[in-house]
Coordinates of C-alpha atoms and ligand atoms in Angstrom, one line a residue:
M22 CA -67.7 -36.9 127.6
A23 CA -68.0 -38.4 131.1
R24 CA -66.5 -41.7 132.1
T25 CA -68.5 -43.5 134.8
Y26 CA -67.2 -45.5 137.7
N27 CA -67.8 -48.9 136.2
F28 CA -68.0 -51.7 138.8
S29 CA -68.4 -54.5 136.3
A30 CA -66.8 -57.9 137.2
G31 CA -65.5 -58.2 133.6
P32 CA -64.8 -56.9 131.1
A33 CA -63.9 -54.2 133.6
M34 CA -62.6 -50.7 133.8
L35 CA -59.2 -49.9 132.4
P36 CA -57.1 -47.0 133.7
S37 CA -58.1 -43.8 131.9
A38 CA -54.4 -43.0 131.3
V39 CA -54.0 -46.3 129.4
I40 CA -57.1 -45.6 127.2
A41 CA -55.9 -42.1 126.5
R42 CA -52.4 -43.4 125.5
A43 CA -54.0 -46.0 123.2
Q44 CA -56.2 -43.3 121.7
Q45 CA -53.1 -41.2 121.0
E46 CA -51.4 -44.1 119.3
M47 CA -54.5 -45.5 117.6
M48 CA -54.2 -44.0 114.0
E49 CA -50.4 -44.4 113.9
W50 CA -48.2 -46.2 116.4
H51 CA -45.0 -44.2 116.8
S52 CA -43.8 -43.7 113.2
A53 CA -45.0 -47.1 111.9
G54 CA -47.5 -45.6 109.4
M55 CA -50.2 -47.8 110.8
S56 CA -52.2 -48.8 113.9
V57 CA -51.1 -51.6 116.1
M58 CA -54.2 -53.5 115.0
E59 CA -52.9 -53.5 111.4
M60 CA -49.4 -54.8 112.1
S61 CA -48.0 -58.1 111.2
H62 CA -47.3 -60.0 114.4
R63 CA -44.0 -61.1 112.9
G64 CA -42.8 -57.6 112.0
K65 CA -40.2 -55.8 114.1
D66 CA -42.5 -53.1 115.4
Y67 CA -45.0 -55.6 116.8
M68 CA -42.3 -57.9 118.1
S69 CA -40.9 -54.9 120.1
I70 CA -44.4 -54.3 121.6
A71 CA -44.8 -57.9 122.5
E72 CA -41.4 -58.3 124.0
K73 CA -41.7 -55.1 126.0
A74 CA -45.1 -56.3 127.4
E75 CA -43.6 -59.6 128.5
A76 CA -40.5 -58.0 130.0
D77 CA -42.6 -55.6 132.0
L78 CA -44.9 -58.3 133.2
R79 CA -41.9 -60.4 134.3
E80 CA -40.5 -57.4 136.1
V81 CA -43.8 -56.4 137.8
M82 CA -44.6 -60.0 139.0
A83 CA -40.9 -60.9 139.5
I84 CA -41.4 -64.0 137.4
P85 CA -38.4 -66.4 137.7
S86 CA -36.4 -67.3 134.6
N87 CA -37.5 -70.9 134.7
Y88 CA -41.1 -69.9 133.9
K89 CA -42.6 -69.3 130.4
V90 CA -45.2 -66.6 130.0
L91 CA -47.7 -67.4 127.3
F92 CA -50.1 -64.9 125.6
L93 CA -53.0 -67.0 124.4
Q94 CA -56.6 -66.8 123.4
G95 CA -59.6 -68.9 124.6
G96 CA -60.1 -67.3 128.0
A97 CA -59.6 -68.8 131.4
S98 CA -62.3 -71.2 130.5
S99 CA -60.0 -72.9 127.9
Q100 CA -57.4 -73.3 130.6
F101 CA -60.0 -75.4 132.5
A102 CA -59.3 -78.0 129.8
M103 CA -55.7 -77.2 128.9
V104 CA -54.5 -77.7 132.5
P105 CA -55.5 -81.4 132.7
M106 CA -54.4 -81.9 129.0
N107 CA -50.9 -80.7 129.7
L108 CA -50.3 -81.5 133.4
L109 CA -51.7 -85.0 133.9
R110 CA -48.5 -86.5 132.6
G111 CA -50.0 -90.0 132.6
S112 CA -51.4 -89.7 136.0
G113 CA -55.0 -90.6 136.6
G114 CA -56.0 -87.9 139.0
A115 CA -55.7 -84.3 140.2
D116 CA -56.8 -82.5 143.4
Y117 CA -59.2 -79.5 143.2
L118 CA -60.5 -77.2 145.8
N119 CA -64.2 -76.3 145.3
T120 CA -64.7 -72.8 146.6
G121 CA -67.2 -71.3 144.2
M122 CA -68.8 -71.1 140.8
W123 CA -65.5 -70.9 138.9
S124 CA -63.9 -73.8 140.8
K125 CA -67.0 -75.8 139.9
K126 CA -66.6 -75.1 136.2
A127 CA -62.9 -76.0 136.4
I128 CA -63.8 -79.3 138.1
A129 CA -66.5 -80.2 135.6
E130 CA -64.1 -79.7 132.8
A131 CA -61.2 -81.7 134.5
R132 CA -63.6 -84.6 134.9
R133 CA -63.6 -85.2 131.2
Y134 CA -59.9 -86.1 131.5
C135 CA -59.3 -87.6 134.9
E136 CA -60.4 -88.6 138.3
V137 CA -61.0 -85.4 140.3
N138 CA -60.3 -85.6 144.1
V139 CA -62.3 -82.7 145.6
A140 CA -59.9 -81.9 148.4
A141 CA -62.1 -79.2 150.0
D142 CA -65.7 -78.2 149.3
T143 CA -67.3 -75.2 150.8
S144 CA -70.6 -75.5 148.8
A145 CA -72.6 -76.7 151.8
G146 CA -72.1 -73.3 153.5
G147 CA -73.0 -71.5 150.3
F148 CA -69.3 -70.8 149.3
C149 CA -68.9 -68.2 152.1
A150 CA -65.5 -69.3 153.5
V151 CA -62.0 -70.3 152.6
P152 CA -61.1 -73.8 153.6
E153 CA -58.3 -74.1 156.2
Q154 CA -55.1 -75.6 155.1
D155 CA -55.4 -78.4 157.8
S156 CA -58.8 -79.4 156.4
L157 CA -57.5 -80.0 152.8
Q158 CA -57.8 -83.8 151.9
L159 CA -54.8 -83.7 149.6
N160 CA -53.5 -86.7 147.6
A161 CA -49.7 -87.0 147.6
D162 CA -49.9 -88.7 144.1
A163 CA -52.1 -86.0 142.5
A164 CA -50.7 -84.6 139.2
Y165 CA -51.5 -81.1 140.5
L166 CA -53.6 -79.2 142.9
H167 CA -55.9 -76.6 141.3
Y168 CA -57.6 -73.8 143.1
T169 CA -59.2 -70.4 142.5
P170 CA -57.5 -67.8 144.7
N171 CA -60.3 -65.3 144.2
E172 CA -63.9 -66.4 143.4
T173 CA -65.2 -63.5 141.4
I174 CA -68.9 -64.3 141.9
G175 CA -69.0 -65.1 145.6
G176 CA -66.3 -62.6 146.5
V177 CA -64.2 -65.1 148.4
E178 CA -60.5 -64.8 148.4
F179 CA -57.8 -67.1 149.9
D180 CA -55.8 -65.3 152.6
Y181 CA -53.1 -67.9 152.4
L182 CA -51.2 -69.9 149.7
P183 CA -52.2 -73.6 149.9
E184 CA -49.2 -75.8 150.7
S185 CA -49.1 -78.7 148.3
G186 CA -45.6 -80.1 148.9
E187 CA -44.1 -81.6 145.7
V188 CA -47.5 -81.5 143.9
P189 CA -47.6 -78.5 141.4
L190 CA -50.0 -75.8 142.5
V191 CA -52.2 -74.4 139.7
A192 CA -54.1 -71.2 140.2
D193 CA -57.0 -69.6 138.2
M194 CA -56.0 -66.0 139.0
S195 CA -58.4 -64.3 136.5
S196 CA -59.8 -61.9 139.0
T197 CA -56.8 -61.3 141.4
I198 CA -53.7 -61.4 139.3
L199 CA -51.7 -58.1 139.7
S200 CA -53.7 -57.0 142.7
R201 CA -50.8 -57.6 145.1
P202 CA -47.3 -59.1 145.1
L203 CA -47.0 -62.9 145.1
D204 CA -44.3 -65.6 145.0
V205 CA -44.6 -67.1 141.5
S206 CA -42.0 -69.8 142.4
R207 CA -44.6 -71.4 144.7
Y208 CA -46.8 -72.2 141.6
G209 CA -46.6 -74.7 138.8
V210 CA -49.1 -72.8 136.6
I211 CA -50.8 -69.4 137.0
Y212 CA -53.5 -68.4 134.4
A213 CA -55.8 -65.5 134.0
G214 CA -58.3 -64.2 131.4
A215 CA -57.2 -60.6 130.8
Q216 CA -60.5 -58.8 131.1
K217 CA -60.5 -58.2 134.8
N218 CA -57.1 -56.9 135.8
I219 CA -54.9 -57.1 132.8
G220 CA -56.5 -55.5 129.7
P221 CA -59.2 -56.1 127.1
A222 CA -60.9 -59.4 126.6
G223 CA -59.4 -61.8 124.1
L224 CA -56.1 -62.4 125.8
T225 CA -55.3 -65.1 128.3
I226 CA -52.0 -65.2 130.2
V227 CA -50.5 -68.5 131.3
I228 CA -47.3 -68.5 133.5
V229 CA -46.0 -72.0 133.5
R230 CA -42.9 -73.6 135.1
E231 CA -40.7 -75.0 132.3
D232 CA -40.5 -78.6 133.6
L233 CA -44.3 -78.9 133.3
I234 CA -44.2 -78.2 129.6
G235 CA -43.9 -80.9 127.0
H236 CA -46.0 -83.7 128.7
A237 CA -49.3 -83.4 126.7
P238 CA -50.3 -86.7 125.2
E239 CA -49.5 -87.3 121.5
Q240 CA -53.1 -86.8 120.3
T241 CA -53.4 -83.3 121.9
P242 CA -54.2 -80.7 119.3
A243 CA -51.3 -78.4 118.7
M244 CA -53.2 -75.3 119.8
F245 CA -54.0 -76.9 123.2
S246 CA -50.4 -77.9 124.0
Y247 CA -48.3 -75.5 126.2
E248 CA -45.3 -76.8 124.4
T249 CA -46.5 -75.4 121.0
H250 CA -46.9 -71.9 122.4
A251 CA -43.8 -72.0 124.5
K252 CA -41.6 -73.0 121.6
A253 CA -43.1 -70.3 119.4
D254 CA -43.0 -67.5 121.9
S255 CA -46.9 -67.4 121.7
M256 CA -46.6 -66.8 117.9
Y257 CA -47.5 -70.3 116.7
N258 CA -50.5 -68.7 115.1
T259 CA -51.8 -65.1 115.2
P260 CA -51.9 -64.0 118.8
P261 CA -54.5 -61.4 120.1
T262 CA -52.2 -58.6 119.0
Y263 CA -54.2 -55.6 120.1
S264 CA -55.1 -57.0 123.5
W265 CA -51.5 -58.0 124.1
Y266 CA -50.5 -54.4 123.3
M267 CA -53.1 -53.0 125.6
A268 CA -52.0 -55.3 128.4
G269 CA -48.5 -53.9 127.8
L270 CA -49.7 -50.4 128.4
V271 CA -51.4 -51.6 131.7
F272 CA -48.1 -53.2 132.8
E273 CA -46.3 -49.9 132.2
W274 CA -49.1 -48.1 134.1
I275 CA -48.6 -50.5 137.1
K276 CA -44.9 -49.8 137.1
E277 CA -45.6 -46.0 137.1
Q278 CA -47.9 -46.5 140.1
G279 CA -45.2 -48.1 142.1
G280 CA -45.7 -51.8 141.2
L281 CA -47.7 -54.5 142.9
A282 CA -46.8 -53.3 146.5
A283 CA -48.4 -50.0 145.7
M284 CA -51.4 -51.7 144.0
A285 CA -51.9 -53.9 147.1
E286 CA -51.9 -50.9 149.5
V287 CA -54.6 -49.1 147.5
N288 CA -56.6 -52.2 146.9
Q289 CA -56.7 -53.2 150.5
R290 CA -57.7 -49.7 151.5
K291 CA -60.5 -49.6 148.8
A292 CA -61.9 -52.9 149.9
G293 CA -61.6 -52.0 153.6
K294 CA -63.7 -48.9 153.1
L295 CA -66.6 -50.9 151.6
Y296 CA -66.5 -53.7 154.2
E297 CA -66.3 -51.3 157.0
L298 CA -69.4 -49.6 155.8
I299 CA -71.2 -52.9 155.3
D300 CA -70.3 -54.2 158.7
S301 CA -71.2 -51.0 160.5
S302 CA -74.7 -51.1 159.0
D303 CA -77.8 -53.2 159.6
F304 CA -79.0 -52.2 156.1
Y305 CA -76.2 -53.8 154.1
A306 CA -74.8 -57.3 154.5
N307 CA -72.0 -59.5 153.1
P308 CA -72.1 -63.2 154.0
V309 CA -68.4 -64.0 153.6
E310 CA -66.3 -64.9 156.6
K311 CA -64.0 -62.0 157.4
N312 CA -60.7 -63.7 156.6
G313 CA -62.0 -64.8 153.2
R314 CA -63.3 -61.5 151.9
S315 CA -62.1 -60.5 148.4
W316 CA -60.2 -57.3 147.8
M317 CA -61.5 -57.3 144.2
N318 CA -65.2 -58.3 144.3
V319 CA -67.4 -57.1 147.1
P320 CA -70.9 -58.6 146.9
F321 CA -73.5 -57.1 149.3
T322 CA -77.3 -57.2 149.8
L323 CA -79.8 -54.6 151.0
A324 CA -82.0 -55.4 153.9
D325 CA -85.0 -55.2 151.6
A326 CA -84.5 -56.6 148.1
A327 CA -87.5 -54.5 146.9
L328 CA -85.1 -51.5 147.1
D329 CA -82.6 -53.0 144.7
G330 CA -84.0 -51.2 141.7
A331 CA -84.0 -47.8 143.4
F332 CA -80.4 -48.4 144.6
L333 CA -79.2 -49.2 141.2
S334 CA -80.9 -46.3 139.5
G335 CA -79.8 -43.8 142.3
A336 CA -76.2 -45.1 141.9
A337 CA -76.3 -44.7 138.1
E338 CA -77.4 -41.1 138.5
R339 CA -74.1 -40.5 140.3
G340 CA -72.1 -42.3 137.6
L341 CA -71.8 -45.5 139.6
V342 CA -72.7 -48.3 137.2
T343 CA -72.8 -52.1 136.7
L344 CA -73.4 -52.8 140.4
K345 CA -76.1 -55.4 139.9
G346 CA -75.0 -58.7 141.5
H347 CA -74.4 -61.9 139.7
R348 CA -77.7 -63.6 138.9
S349 CA -76.8 -66.6 141.0
V350 CA -76.2 -64.5 144.1
G351 CA -78.5 -61.5 143.7
G352 CA -78.1 -58.2 145.4
M353 CA -75.1 -56.0 144.4
R354 CA -71.5 -56.6 143.6
A355 CA -68.9 -53.9 143.4
S356 CA -65.9 -55.1 141.5
I357 CA -63.0 -52.9 142.4
Y358 CA -60.0 -54.0 140.4
N359 CA -56.7 -52.1 140.0
A360 CA -58.2 -49.6 137.5
M361 CA -61.1 -48.5 139.8
P362 CA -59.9 -45.2 141.3
E363 CA -60.1 -44.8 145.0
E364 CA -62.5 -41.8 144.4
G365 CA -64.9 -44.3 142.7
V366 CA -65.1 -46.3 145.9
D367 CA -65.4 -43.1 148.0
T368 CA -68.3 -42.0 145.9
L369 CA -70.0 -45.4 146.2
V370 CA -69.5 -45.4 150.0
E371 CA -71.0 -41.9 150.2
F372 CA -74.0 -42.9 148.1
M373 CA -74.5 -46.1 150.1
R374 CA -74.6 -44.0 153.4
A375 CA -77.0 -41.5 151.9
F376 CA -79.3 -44.3 150.5
E377 CA -79.4 -46.1 153.9
Q378 CA -80.2 -42.8 155.7
K379 CA -83.1 -42.3 153.3
N380 CA -84.4 -45.8 153.2
G381 CA -83.0 -47.7 156.2
Ligands
PLP26 C1 -64.0 -64.4 134.6 C2 -63.4 -65.6 135.2 C3 -63.3 -66.8 134.4 C4 -63.8 -66.9 133.0 O1 -62.9 -66.3 132.2 P1 -63.1 -66.3 130.6 O2 -61.9 -65.6 130.2 O3 -64.4 -65.6 130.3 O4 -63.1 -67.7 130.2 C5 -62.7 -67.9 135.0 N1 -62.3 -67.9 136.3 C6 -62.4 -66.8 137.1 C7 -61.9 -66.8 138.5 C8 -63.0 -65.6 136.5 O5 -63.1 -64.5 137.3

């Protein structure tokens, strides 16, 4: 059996050590007489798994005690609606930064609920830059400010944390959570679909400051209210038990690697190797301004798009797969989340050099 270097944007690679551990525990978890998948979420074995996962995430991210961590379903896309449903608190409007395809989706969903003030918009430049703090047209009365720290499709990542004053900051961290240390206390809500940097699809993590819970209007369905899930420790209904368990194994793995500071060091180095090659070549190009380049998703084009097919098949022969770019951008995209080993990036860089030499 040979595992490939899988550059998929999501669902993405998981650490091999995590998959091996899950395989070991698949038929019978510890001495429980059953697989984690078969456990009642209210039994003591599963409760211990769930509690350990939350404790480890809190430790890894240094989440302050006045924040709840929710383990939900529905994906980040459900949060596009749950954020306005829970955070508007009677206010008519919220601020959004429009920096890419995922911001656009979040904005479209919020418009069902409120007046959206687009406080920055980089669409005219093809979403290739991060807006400067000074340029943000923020509304002091906004219920919250929503932004996407890392735009997975465009490969654009904020190199600063937007200052929103008293207005709660809400971040869709689906493709950057756990990639580096961050100050959770600066945020009102952080949310992320699991399938990029946390674990298997099916789990969505929401980290929410306690004072922002309990303000959803009366008619809000129970399943869409943060209060419901916070009060029930994410066990109001059946949570995505197996994905939650797998996420717990990933959190343990991150701790073993040295935590988020160690993740950041490797991630920065991995991304740096790719951008260095792209910038030193006339054959490869990345359109994003240097300060806004993502550590997690590296889109690039070849000088001649007619070579795309040969590039992809040559890469696949070396075990480098899922490099085709998003259909809206074209070219290639290397998603290099925490679980992508540095050797995977080194192998890709070597292949890219050789391909350029032959075809450039
Ligand atoms: C993948 C992704 C989403 C969509 O996540 P789902 O869990 O599929 O709903 C939203 N935002 C960002 C930034 C993403 O990378």
